[in-house]
Amino acid sequence: MSTLKAVRGTRDLLPPETALWNRIEATARDVFARYNFGEIRTPVFEDTGLFARGVGEETDIVSKEMYTWEDRARAQSEKTQSLTLRPENTAGVVRAYIEHGLGESGLLQKLYYIGPQFRRERPQKGRYRQFSQIGAEVIGPPSAGSESPLRDAEVLEMLATLLDELGITGWTLELNSVGSAADRARYNEALRAALVPVVGQMCGDCQRRAVTNPLRVLDCKVPADQPIIETLPVIADSLDEASRAHFAAVTAALDAAGVPYTRNHRLVRGLDYYTRTTFEFTHGGLGAQNALLGGGRYDGLSEMLGGPRAPGIGFAIGEDRLVLTLLAALNEKSAAPQVLADAFIAPLGDKEKAEELIKLNAAALVLARELRHQGLWIELGEGSFRLKKSFEAADKTARQIVILGEDELQSGILTVKNFSTGVQTKVPRGELAVFLSQ
Ligand code: HAM
């Protein structure tokens, strides 16, 4: 019989690497708390229409990459519904913002999330079909200051702080503005006109996009199309005065805070909801999939989903790519250290004496329970092991071994060996917790 494997593009995360994932998530939660963000948890699947309307029908994500199915009706009164595993979480967060009337407080909503996303992409290093994002959104009514360029600068400054605290060096912040909806419409027309004489030489996707949504031509990855894309007009030339002023205020605040960035005129991002500021943090160590994270402003998304006016800005970090970057930067041992328990308890019995063994194992469980309740990390052996086998297991998993045989049980004096010093000590049971934690 063939053995079953994890589905292509998905993977198991195992210890000790999961310790690194937990450290990243703990650092992110800590930084988000200092910037006064609270956690939101939205469902992993949503109505397909949310992504079609929010992310955009013409985007690669919606047109090619979604895991969508028709959910069958379970009763005659129910309708079938097209559902989709979330390919990203901004649309879900804005849906929740509208559904729960979060704007009614009149305050800015600062929400973060950590969780899996799903896209049917061609898997390669740093690109998976199930991947994890750490993201945040700042959204609210305009009266709460949600449109202010200060919000953009604060989010970008927070990201620089988070990456620094995670120990990620060598990142580049690429920044652009895609302007207002009117600017984009103007730019789309400029692109459409510029594409007419050249689009015949471009790939099939570009030929279609040139008609339906010319901006998406800039997302094209086909190498032969790149020299043509280089000759197309840039969006900066289509921005109106208000969008230019907004962008200038964002960069002035970043300059003041000392957050470095470079302007990338081609950065229009692969999702339709963006307005004004767009950005990516890239890292050279990642190879082809070099975007550690991406984000931007989405001032019209709430209205696109039938909600009130609620400008917003946010980002999502590819957590898988953070882990890859950290593993490459640090040597593997210090990035994902093997965590050793404080002690390994080795009950030492006689395999032939079943009843004694049961008693001894039970006594070892009681001792482990006492020590664990006092905050120690304990690994528990097994009374039928020979002494050599207990020592081998203990040496791999703990800093010290505690021997618990019939004599030790009677006398209440236990033998402890420390693996790093090699010193063996007799310790009364009442003093054991303090001794082991030193
Ligand atoms: P995105 O650029 O599509 O934006 O994804 C953000 C990040 O998720 C990427 O920069 C990358 O690190 C990671 N990522 C995307 N696809 C994959 C994949 N197949 N495998 C591994 N990592 C991946 C968004 O998702 C927006 N919702 C971000 C946002 C939030 N904009 C405003 N608010």
Short mmCIF file of C-alpha atoms and ligand atoms in Angstrom, two decimals:
data_model
loop_
_atom_site.label_atom_id
_atom_site.label_comp_id
_atom_site.label_asym_id
_atom_site.label_seq_id
_atom_site.Cartn_x
_atom_site.Cartn_y
_atom_site.Cartn_z
CA MET A 1 0.00 0.00 0.00
CA SER A 2 1.38 3.43 -0.86
CA THR A 3 2.01 5.67 2.15
CA LEU A 4 0.10 8.91 2.47
CA LYS A 5 2.01 12.18 2.45
CA ALA A 6 1.23 15.82 3.22
CA VAL A 7 -0.46 17.41 0.18
CA ARG A 8 1.82 19.23 -2.32
CA GLY A 9 2.46 22.78 -1.14
CA THR A 10 1.61 21.97 2.51
CA ARG A 11 4.05 20.82 5.16
CA ASP A 12 4.44 19.69 8.75
CA LEU A 13 6.33 21.96 11.11
CA LEU A 14 8.26 19.98 13.69
CA PRO A 15 10.24 20.72 16.83
CA PRO A 16 12.76 22.25 17.34
CA GLU A 17 11.81 24.58 14.40
CA THR A 18 8.37 25.18 15.93
CA ALA A 19 10.15 26.85 18.89
CA LEU A 20 11.35 29.47 16.41
CA TRP A 21 7.78 29.96 15.07
CA ASN A 22 6.57 30.44 18.65
CA ARG A 23 9.34 32.95 19.38
CA ILE A 24 8.42 34.96 16.26
CA GLU A 25 4.74 34.97 17.20
CA ALA A 26 5.49 35.94 20.82
CA THR A 27 7.69 38.84 19.64
CA ALA A 28 5.01 39.97 17.17
CA ARG A 29 2.30 39.89 19.87
CA ASP A 30 4.55 41.85 22.20
CA VAL A 31 5.32 44.54 19.60
CA PHE A 32 1.65 44.78 18.51
CA ALA A 33 0.58 45.22 22.15
CA ARG A 34 3.02 48.13 22.58
CA TYR A 35 1.41 49.82 19.56
CA ASN A 36 -2.02 49.17 21.10
CA PHE A 37 -3.27 46.54 18.62
CA GLY A 38 -5.74 43.83 19.68
CA GLU A 39 -6.10 40.38 18.14
CA ILE A 40 -8.89 39.43 15.72
CA ARG A 41 -9.60 35.84 14.66
CA THR A 42 -11.78 35.46 11.57
CA PRO A 43 -12.93 32.17 9.96
CA VAL A 44 -10.59 30.25 7.69
CA PHE A 45 -13.26 30.08 5.00
CA GLU A 46 -15.60 32.79 3.76
CA ASP A 47 -18.22 33.37 1.06
CA THR A 48 -16.39 33.41 -2.29
CA GLY A 49 -18.01 36.75 -3.14
CA LEU A 50 -15.98 38.44 -0.39
CA PHE A 51 -12.72 37.82 -2.25
CA ALA A 52 -14.18 38.37 -5.72
CA ARG A 53 -15.42 41.81 -4.65
CA GLY A 54 -12.63 42.70 -2.22
CA VAL A 55 -9.45 41.37 -3.80
CA GLY A 56 -10.68 41.70 -7.41
CA GLU A 57 -11.84 39.28 -10.14
CA GLU A 58 -8.88 40.03 -12.40
CA THR A 59 -6.16 39.40 -9.80
CA ASP A 60 -4.09 36.19 -9.97
CA ILE A 61 -5.33 35.30 -6.50
CA VAL A 62 -9.01 35.30 -7.45
CA SER A 63 -8.75 34.18 -11.07
CA LYS A 64 -6.30 31.29 -10.54
CA GLU A 65 -5.35 30.53 -6.98
CA MET A 66 -8.39 30.10 -4.75
CA TYR A 67 -9.57 26.86 -3.17
CA THR A 68 -13.28 27.19 -3.85
CA TRP A 69 -16.13 24.71 -3.53
CA GLU A 70 -19.90 24.64 -3.67
CA ASP A 71 -21.17 23.85 -0.19
CA ARG A 72 -24.11 21.51 -0.61
CA ALA A 73 -27.40 22.39 1.04
CA ARG A 74 -28.16 20.11 4.01
CA ALA A 75 -31.83 20.90 4.04
CA GLN A 76 -34.32 22.03 1.43
CA SER A 77 -34.55 25.40 3.16
CA GLU A 78 -30.79 25.95 2.68
CA LYS A 79 -29.20 27.26 -0.50
CA THR A 80 -25.90 26.04 -1.85
CA GLN A 81 -23.15 28.56 -1.24
CA SER A 82 -19.80 29.05 -2.92
CA LEU A 83 -17.13 29.02 -0.21
CA THR A 84 -13.40 29.72 -0.39
CA LEU A 85 -10.44 29.03 1.91
CA ARG A 86 -9.14 32.50 2.66
CA PRO A 87 -6.22 33.45 0.37
CA GLU A 88 -5.57 36.54 2.52
CA ASN A 89 -7.13 38.12 5.58
CA THR A 90 -7.71 41.82 4.87
CA ALA A 91 -11.07 41.22 3.17
CA GLY A 92 -12.18 39.05 6.13
CA VAL A 93 -11.12 41.68 8.68
CA VAL A 94 -13.00 44.43 6.82
CA ARG A 95 -16.04 42.13 6.52
CA ALA A 96 -15.91 41.65 10.31
CA TYR A 97 -15.45 45.42 10.83
CA ILE A 98 -18.66 46.04 8.87
CA GLU A 99 -20.61 43.10 10.33
CA HIS A 100 -19.92 44.10 13.95
CA GLY A 101 -20.32 47.84 13.39
CA LEU A 102 -16.80 48.41 14.76
CA GLY A 103 -16.72 51.89 13.21
CA GLU A 104 -19.61 53.03 15.39
CA SER A 105 -17.30 53.62 18.34
CA GLY A 106 -15.79 56.48 16.35
CA LEU A 107 -12.33 55.17 17.25
CA LEU A 108 -9.61 53.68 15.11
CA GLN A 109 -9.68 49.89 15.10
CA LYS A 110 -6.16 48.42 15.34
CA LEU A 111 -6.39 44.70 14.75
CA TYR A 112 -3.78 41.98 14.23
CA TYR A 113 -4.00 38.33 13.20
CA ILE A 114 -1.77 35.29 12.92
CA GLY A 115 -2.94 32.32 10.90
CA PRO A 116 -2.97 30.13 7.80
CA GLN A 117 -3.87 31.35 4.30
CA PHE A 118 -4.35 29.23 1.17
CA ARG A 119 -3.36 29.87 -2.45
CA ARG A 120 -3.04 27.33 -5.25
CA GLU A 121 0.35 28.61 -6.44
CA ARG A 122 3.21 26.64 -7.94
CA PRO A 123 5.11 25.54 -4.80
CA GLN A 124 8.78 26.46 -4.48
CA LYS A 125 11.12 27.67 -1.74
CA GLY A 126 9.23 30.33 0.23
CA ARG A 127 5.99 29.71 -1.68
CA TYR A 128 3.46 27.23 -0.34
CA ARG A 129 -0.20 26.45 -0.84
CA GLN A 130 -0.84 26.70 2.88
CA PHE A 131 1.26 29.43 4.48
CA SER A 132 1.00 31.56 7.58
CA GLN A 133 0.61 35.32 7.74
CA ILE A 134 1.16 37.70 10.63
CA GLY A 135 -0.83 40.77 9.69
CA ALA A 136 -2.37 43.93 11.07
CA GLU A 137 -4.96 46.45 9.94
CA VAL A 138 -5.72 50.00 11.11
CA ILE A 139 -9.22 50.99 10.01
CA GLY A 140 -11.87 53.46 11.09
CA PRO A 141 -14.12 56.35 10.10
CA PRO A 142 -12.30 59.34 8.61
CA SER A 143 -13.20 61.34 11.74
CA ALA A 144 -10.91 58.99 13.70
CA GLY A 145 -7.94 60.04 11.58
CA SER A 146 -7.85 56.82 9.56
CA GLU A 147 -6.79 58.64 6.38
CA SER A 148 -3.88 60.42 7.99
CA PRO A 149 -0.41 59.76 6.50
CA LEU A 150 0.74 59.48 10.12
CA ARG A 151 -1.06 56.11 10.27
CA ASP A 152 0.93 54.88 7.26
CA ALA A 153 4.21 56.04 8.79
CA GLU A 154 3.37 54.53 12.19
CA VAL A 155 2.57 51.13 10.62
CA LEU A 156 5.84 51.19 8.64
CA GLU A 157 7.83 52.27 11.70
CA MET A 158 6.22 49.42 13.69
CA LEU A 159 7.29 46.94 10.99
CA ALA A 160 10.87 48.23 11.10
CA THR A 161 10.79 47.80 14.91
CA LEU A 162 9.37 44.27 14.66
CA LEU A 163 11.96 43.13 12.10
CA ASP A 164 14.75 44.66 14.20
CA GLU A 165 13.50 42.95 17.37
CA LEU A 166 13.31 39.63 15.54
CA GLY A 167 16.97 40.08 14.59
CA ILE A 168 16.33 40.38 10.84
CA THR A 169 18.92 42.62 9.23
CA GLY A 170 19.40 43.62 5.61
CA TRP A 171 15.74 44.29 4.73
CA THR A 172 14.69 46.92 2.18
CA LEU A 173 11.44 48.87 2.45
CA GLU A 174 10.12 49.50 -1.09
CA LEU A 175 7.50 52.22 -1.14
CA ASN A 176 5.11 53.63 -3.72
CA SER A 177 1.77 55.37 -4.05
CA VAL A 178 -0.96 54.05 -6.35
CA GLY A 179 -3.05 57.17 -5.70
CA SER A 180 -6.79 57.56 -5.28
CA ALA A 181 -9.41 55.63 -7.26
CA ALA A 182 -9.57 58.60 -9.69
CA ASP A 183 -5.74 58.62 -10.08
CA ARG A 184 -5.81 54.92 -10.77
CA ALA A 185 -8.55 55.30 -13.35
CA ARG A 186 -6.44 57.98 -15.06
CA TYR A 187 -3.36 55.77 -14.91
CA ASN A 188 -5.32 52.79 -16.23
CA GLU A 189 -6.29 54.89 -19.27
CA ALA A 190 -2.67 56.00 -19.79
CA LEU A 191 -1.56 52.37 -19.56
CA ARG A 192 -4.32 51.17 -21.89
CA ALA A 193 -3.23 53.69 -24.51
CA ALA A 194 0.47 52.85 -24.09
CA LEU A 195 -0.29 49.13 -24.37
CA VAL A 196 -2.17 49.33 -27.69
CA PRO A 197 0.92 49.29 -29.96
CA VAL A 198 2.90 46.71 -27.88
CA VAL A 199 0.42 44.32 -26.30
CA GLY A 200 0.41 42.04 -29.35
CA GLN A 201 3.96 41.01 -28.43
CA MET A 202 3.02 40.19 -24.82
CA CYS A 203 1.75 37.02 -23.06
CA GLY A 204 -1.90 35.94 -23.22
CA ASP A 205 -2.62 37.08 -19.65
CA CYS A 206 -1.31 40.57 -20.44
CA GLN A 207 -3.38 40.74 -23.62
CA ARG A 208 -6.49 40.02 -21.56
CA ARG A 209 -5.49 42.39 -18.71
CA ALA A 210 -4.72 45.20 -21.16
CA VAL A 211 -8.44 45.23 -21.86
CA THR A 212 -9.96 44.36 -18.47
CA ASN A 213 -7.54 45.84 -15.89
CA PRO A 214 -4.32 47.28 -17.40
CA LEU A 215 -2.76 47.90 -13.95
CA ARG A 216 -2.41 44.15 -13.49
CA VAL A 217 -0.05 44.04 -16.50
CA LEU A 218 2.58 45.39 -14.08
CA ASP A 219 2.26 42.17 -12.00
CA CYS A 220 3.33 40.05 -15.00
CA LYS A 221 6.30 37.79 -14.22
CA VAL A 222 6.94 36.54 -17.79
CA PRO A 223 10.61 37.44 -18.51
CA ALA A 224 10.02 38.26 -22.21
CA ASP A 225 7.41 40.88 -21.22
CA GLN A 226 9.67 42.78 -18.82
CA PRO A 227 11.47 45.01 -21.39
CA ILE A 228 8.05 46.14 -22.69
CA ILE A 229 6.77 46.80 -19.15
CA GLU A 230 9.87 48.96 -18.54
CA THR A 231 8.73 51.36 -21.28
CA LEU A 232 5.20 51.88 -19.86
CA PRO A 233 4.27 55.12 -18.05
CA VAL A 234 4.72 55.22 -14.24
CA ILE A 235 1.85 55.87 -11.84
CA ALA A 236 3.63 58.77 -10.13
CA ASP A 237 2.84 60.89 -13.19
CA SER A 238 -0.91 60.26 -12.78
CA LEU A 239 -1.20 61.25 -9.10
CA ASP A 240 -3.24 64.33 -8.23
CA GLU A 241 -2.10 67.00 -5.79
CA ALA A 242 -3.79 65.42 -2.74
CA SER A 243 -2.19 61.99 -3.36
CA ARG A 244 1.22 63.57 -3.91
CA ALA A 245 0.88 65.55 -0.65
CA HIS A 246 -0.23 62.40 1.23
CA PHE A 247 2.79 60.48 -0.02
CA ALA A 248 5.15 63.37 0.80
CA ALA A 249 3.79 63.45 4.36
CA VAL A 250 4.36 59.68 4.75
CA THR A 251 7.97 59.96 3.60
CA ALA A 252 8.60 63.07 5.76
CA ALA A 253 7.45 61.16 8.87
CA LEU A 254 9.59 58.15 7.91
CA ASP A 255 12.60 60.42 7.39
CA ALA A 256 12.01 61.99 10.81
CA ALA A 257 11.80 58.56 12.45
CA GLY A 258 14.92 57.36 10.60
CA VAL A 259 13.17 54.49 8.77
CA PRO A 260 14.98 53.96 5.44
CA TYR A 261 13.03 53.22 2.21
CA THR A 262 13.41 53.24 -1.55
CA ARG A 263 10.78 54.37 -4.06
CA ASN A 264 9.69 51.59 -6.42
CA HIS A 265 7.46 52.98 -9.19
CA ARG A 266 6.39 49.49 -10.32
CA LEU A 267 5.06 48.46 -6.93
CA VAL A 268 1.31 48.36 -7.60
CA ARG A 269 0.73 45.07 -5.67
CA GLY A 270 -1.35 42.15 -6.84
CA LEU A 271 -4.62 43.02 -5.12
CA ASP A 272 -7.20 45.49 -6.41
CA TYR A 273 -8.17 47.18 -3.14
CA TYR A 274 -5.06 49.32 -2.73
CA THR A 275 -5.14 53.12 -2.81
CA ARG A 276 -2.29 55.57 -2.15
CA THR A 277 0.56 54.02 -0.09
CA THR A 278 1.74 50.55 -1.12
CA PHE A 279 4.84 48.83 0.22
CA GLU A 280 6.86 45.65 0.49
CA PHE A 281 9.78 44.73 2.71
CA THR A 282 12.13 42.57 0.68
CA HIS A 283 15.13 40.50 1.73
CA GLY A 284 17.96 39.41 -0.55
CA GLY A 285 18.40 36.05 1.22
CA LEU A 286 15.00 34.81 0.06
CA GLY A 287 15.80 34.31 -3.63
CA ALA A 288 12.95 34.58 -6.16
CA GLN A 289 10.23 34.92 -3.49
CA ASN A 290 11.95 37.93 -1.94
CA ALA A 291 8.92 39.71 -0.39
CA LEU A 292 9.00 39.20 3.37
CA LEU A 293 5.79 41.14 3.67
CA GLY A 294 3.46 43.41 1.75
CA GLY A 295 0.74 45.90 2.42
CA GLY A 296 -0.79 49.25 1.79
CA ARG A 297 -3.75 51.55 2.14
CA TYR A 298 -7.27 50.49 1.07
CA ASP A 299 -9.45 53.55 1.49
CA GLY A 300 -12.39 52.23 -0.58
CA LEU A 301 -12.51 48.56 0.47
CA SER A 302 -15.23 48.91 3.11
CA GLU A 303 -17.56 50.56 0.56
CA MET A 304 -16.70 47.88 -2.03
CA LEU A 305 -18.02 45.34 0.50
CA GLY A 306 -21.19 47.33 1.19
CA GLY A 307 -19.96 49.00 4.37
CA PRO A 308 -19.57 52.61 5.54
CA ARG A 309 -16.67 54.77 4.52
CA ALA A 310 -13.70 53.38 6.49
CA PRO A 311 -10.21 54.11 5.17
CA GLY A 312 -7.54 51.70 6.34
CA ILE A 313 -3.96 50.55 6.03
CA GLY A 314 -2.34 47.25 6.87
CA PHE A 315 0.17 44.58 5.99
CA ALA A 316 0.76 40.85 6.11
CA ILE A 317 4.10 39.22 6.81
CA GLY A 318 4.82 35.82 5.28
CA GLU A 319 5.73 33.95 8.47
CA ASP A 320 7.24 31.03 6.52
CA ARG A 321 9.60 33.53 4.86
CA LEU A 322 10.51 35.11 8.21
CA VAL A 323 11.50 31.66 9.48
CA LEU A 324 13.56 30.96 6.32
CA THR A 325 15.35 34.29 6.72
CA LEU A 326 16.12 33.72 10.39
CA LEU A 327 17.30 30.16 9.83
CA ALA A 328 19.64 31.34 7.08
CA ALA A 329 20.95 34.34 9.05
CA LEU A 330 21.68 32.57 12.32
CA ASN A 331 23.34 29.21 12.43
CA GLU A 332 20.66 26.59 12.85
CA LYS A 333 21.57 25.77 16.41
CA SER A 334 21.07 29.22 17.81
CA ALA A 335 18.02 29.90 15.61
CA ALA A 336 16.15 26.83 16.74
CA PRO A 337 17.91 25.61 19.87
CA GLN A 338 17.21 22.17 21.24
CA VAL A 339 15.37 22.96 24.46
CA LEU A 340 16.64 20.78 27.31
CA ALA A 341 14.43 19.84 30.24
CA ASP A 342 15.68 20.62 33.77
CA ALA A 343 15.74 16.94 34.70
CA PHE A 344 15.01 13.44 33.51
CA ILE A 345 13.52 11.21 36.20
CA ALA A 346 14.78 7.65 35.80
CA PRO A 347 12.83 5.07 37.81
CA LEU A 348 15.11 2.09 38.21
CA GLY A 349 13.21 -1.17 38.61
CA ASP A 350 13.37 -4.82 37.80
CA LYS A 351 11.62 -5.86 34.60
CA GLU A 352 10.85 -9.27 36.03
CA LYS A 353 8.95 -7.92 39.05
CA ALA A 354 5.78 -6.55 37.51
CA GLU A 355 4.11 -5.36 40.69
CA GLU A 356 7.17 -3.52 41.99
CA LEU A 357 7.58 -1.90 38.62
CA ILE A 358 4.03 -0.59 38.62
CA LYS A 359 4.61 0.93 42.09
CA LEU A 360 7.92 2.47 41.11
CA ASN A 361 6.58 3.99 37.89
CA ALA A 362 3.65 5.44 39.86
CA ALA A 363 6.09 6.94 42.41
CA ALA A 364 8.09 8.45 39.53
CA LEU A 365 4.92 10.02 38.12
CA VAL A 366 4.17 11.51 41.57
CA LEU A 367 7.69 12.96 41.82
CA ALA A 368 7.46 14.38 38.28
CA ARG A 369 4.08 15.91 39.13
CA GLU A 370 5.50 17.58 42.28
CA LEU A 371 8.44 19.04 40.39
CA ARG A 372 6.35 20.17 37.41
CA HIS A 373 3.95 21.90 39.77
CA GLN A 374 6.95 23.80 41.12
CA GLY A 375 7.69 25.06 37.61
CA LEU A 376 10.42 22.66 36.53
CA TRP A 377 10.61 21.10 33.05
CA ILE A 378 10.68 17.36 33.61
CA GLU A 379 11.11 14.40 31.27
CA LEU A 380 9.90 11.09 32.67
CA GLY A 381 11.64 7.79 31.96
CA GLU A 382 10.37 4.25 32.45
CA GLY A 383 11.17 1.75 35.21
CA SER A 384 11.86 -1.16 32.88
CA PHE A 385 14.76 0.70 31.19
CA ARG A 386 18.27 -0.46 32.08
CA LEU A 387 20.40 2.27 33.71
CA LYS A 388 22.45 2.73 30.50
CA LYS A 389 19.35 3.32 28.39
CA SER A 390 17.97 5.85 30.92
CA PHE A 391 21.29 7.73 30.86
CA GLU A 392 21.34 7.83 27.04
CA ALA A 393 17.78 9.17 26.85
CA ALA A 394 18.41 11.66 29.66
CA ASP A 395 21.60 12.99 28.10
CA LYS A 396 19.68 13.89 24.90
CA THR A 397 16.71 15.54 26.57
CA ALA A 398 17.70 17.04 29.94
CA ARG A 399 20.44 18.85 31.87
CA GLN A 400 20.32 16.43 34.81
CA ILE A 401 19.18 12.91 35.68
CA VAL A 402 17.43 11.91 38.91
CA ILE A 403 17.68 8.23 39.86
CA LEU A 404 14.66 6.80 41.63
CA GLY A 405 15.08 3.16 42.76
CA GLU A 406 13.65 1.17 45.65
CA ASP A 407 16.45 2.46 47.99
CA GLU A 408 15.83 6.08 47.07
CA LEU A 409 12.11 5.64 47.64
CA GLN A 410 12.74 4.25 51.12
CA SER A 411 15.41 6.75 52.20
CA GLY A 412 13.96 9.85 50.53
CA ILE A 413 17.49 10.72 49.34
CA LEU A 414 17.84 10.90 45.54
CA THR A 415 20.90 10.72 43.33
CA VAL A 416 21.25 13.57 40.82
CA LYS A 417 23.85 13.72 38.07
CA ASN A 418 24.55 16.96 36.21
CA PHE A 419 25.57 16.24 32.60
CA SER A 420 27.58 19.38 31.99
CA THR A 421 29.72 19.16 35.17
CA GLY A 422 29.65 15.36 35.53
CA VAL A 423 29.12 15.82 39.30
CA GLN A 424 26.87 13.34 41.14
CA THR A 425 25.08 14.55 44.31
CA LYS A 426 22.77 13.01 46.93
CA VAL A 427 19.81 15.33 47.49
CA PRO A 428 16.95 15.01 50.04
CA ARG A 429 13.60 14.93 48.28
CA GLY A 430 12.42 18.13 50.02
CA GLU A 431 15.36 20.07 48.54
CA LEU A 432 15.17 18.54 45.08
CA ALA A 433 13.22 21.30 43.28
CA VAL A 434 15.59 24.04 44.45
CA PHE A 435 18.64 21.91 43.64
CA LEU A 436 17.45 21.05 40.11
CA SER A 437 16.58 24.64 39.23
CA GLN A 438 20.04 25.95 40.07
P1 HAM B 1 0.28 39.67 -0.17
O1 HAM B 1 1.39 40.50 -0.75
O2 HAM B 1 -0.53 38.90 -1.12
O3 HAM B 1 -0.62 40.68 0.66
O4 HAM B 1 0.88 38.70 0.89
C1 HAM B 1 1.65 39.19 1.97
C2 HAM B 1 2.84 38.29 2.23
O5 HAM B 1 2.41 36.95 2.42
C3 HAM B 1 3.82 38.20 1.06
O6 HAM B 1 4.71 39.29 1.07
C4 HAM B 1 4.55 36.90 1.39
O7 HAM B 1 5.56 37.11 2.37
C5 HAM B 1 3.44 36.06 2.01
N1 HAM B 1 2.92 35.11 1.01
C6 HAM B 1 2.03 35.36 0.02
N2 HAM B 1 1.80 34.24 -0.70
C7 HAM B 1 2.57 33.26 -0.15
C8 HAM B 1 2.79 31.87 -0.43
N3 HAM B 1 2.13 31.24 -1.41
N4 HAM B 1 3.67 31.19 0.35
C9 HAM B 1 4.32 31.80 1.36
N5 HAM B 1 4.15 33.10 1.67
C10 HAM B 1 3.29 33.83 0.95
C11 HAM B 1 -1.73 40.32 1.36
O8 HAM B 1 -2.03 39.19 1.62
C12 HAM B 1 -2.50 41.49 1.92
N6 HAM B 1 -3.69 40.98 2.62
C13 HAM B 1 -1.63 42.31 2.84
C14 HAM B 1 -2.34 43.49 3.42
C15 HAM B 1 -2.86 43.61 4.64
N7 HAM B 1 -2.59 44.62 2.77
C16 HAM B 1 -3.24 45.43 3.56
N8 HAM B 1 -3.43 44.82 4.69
#
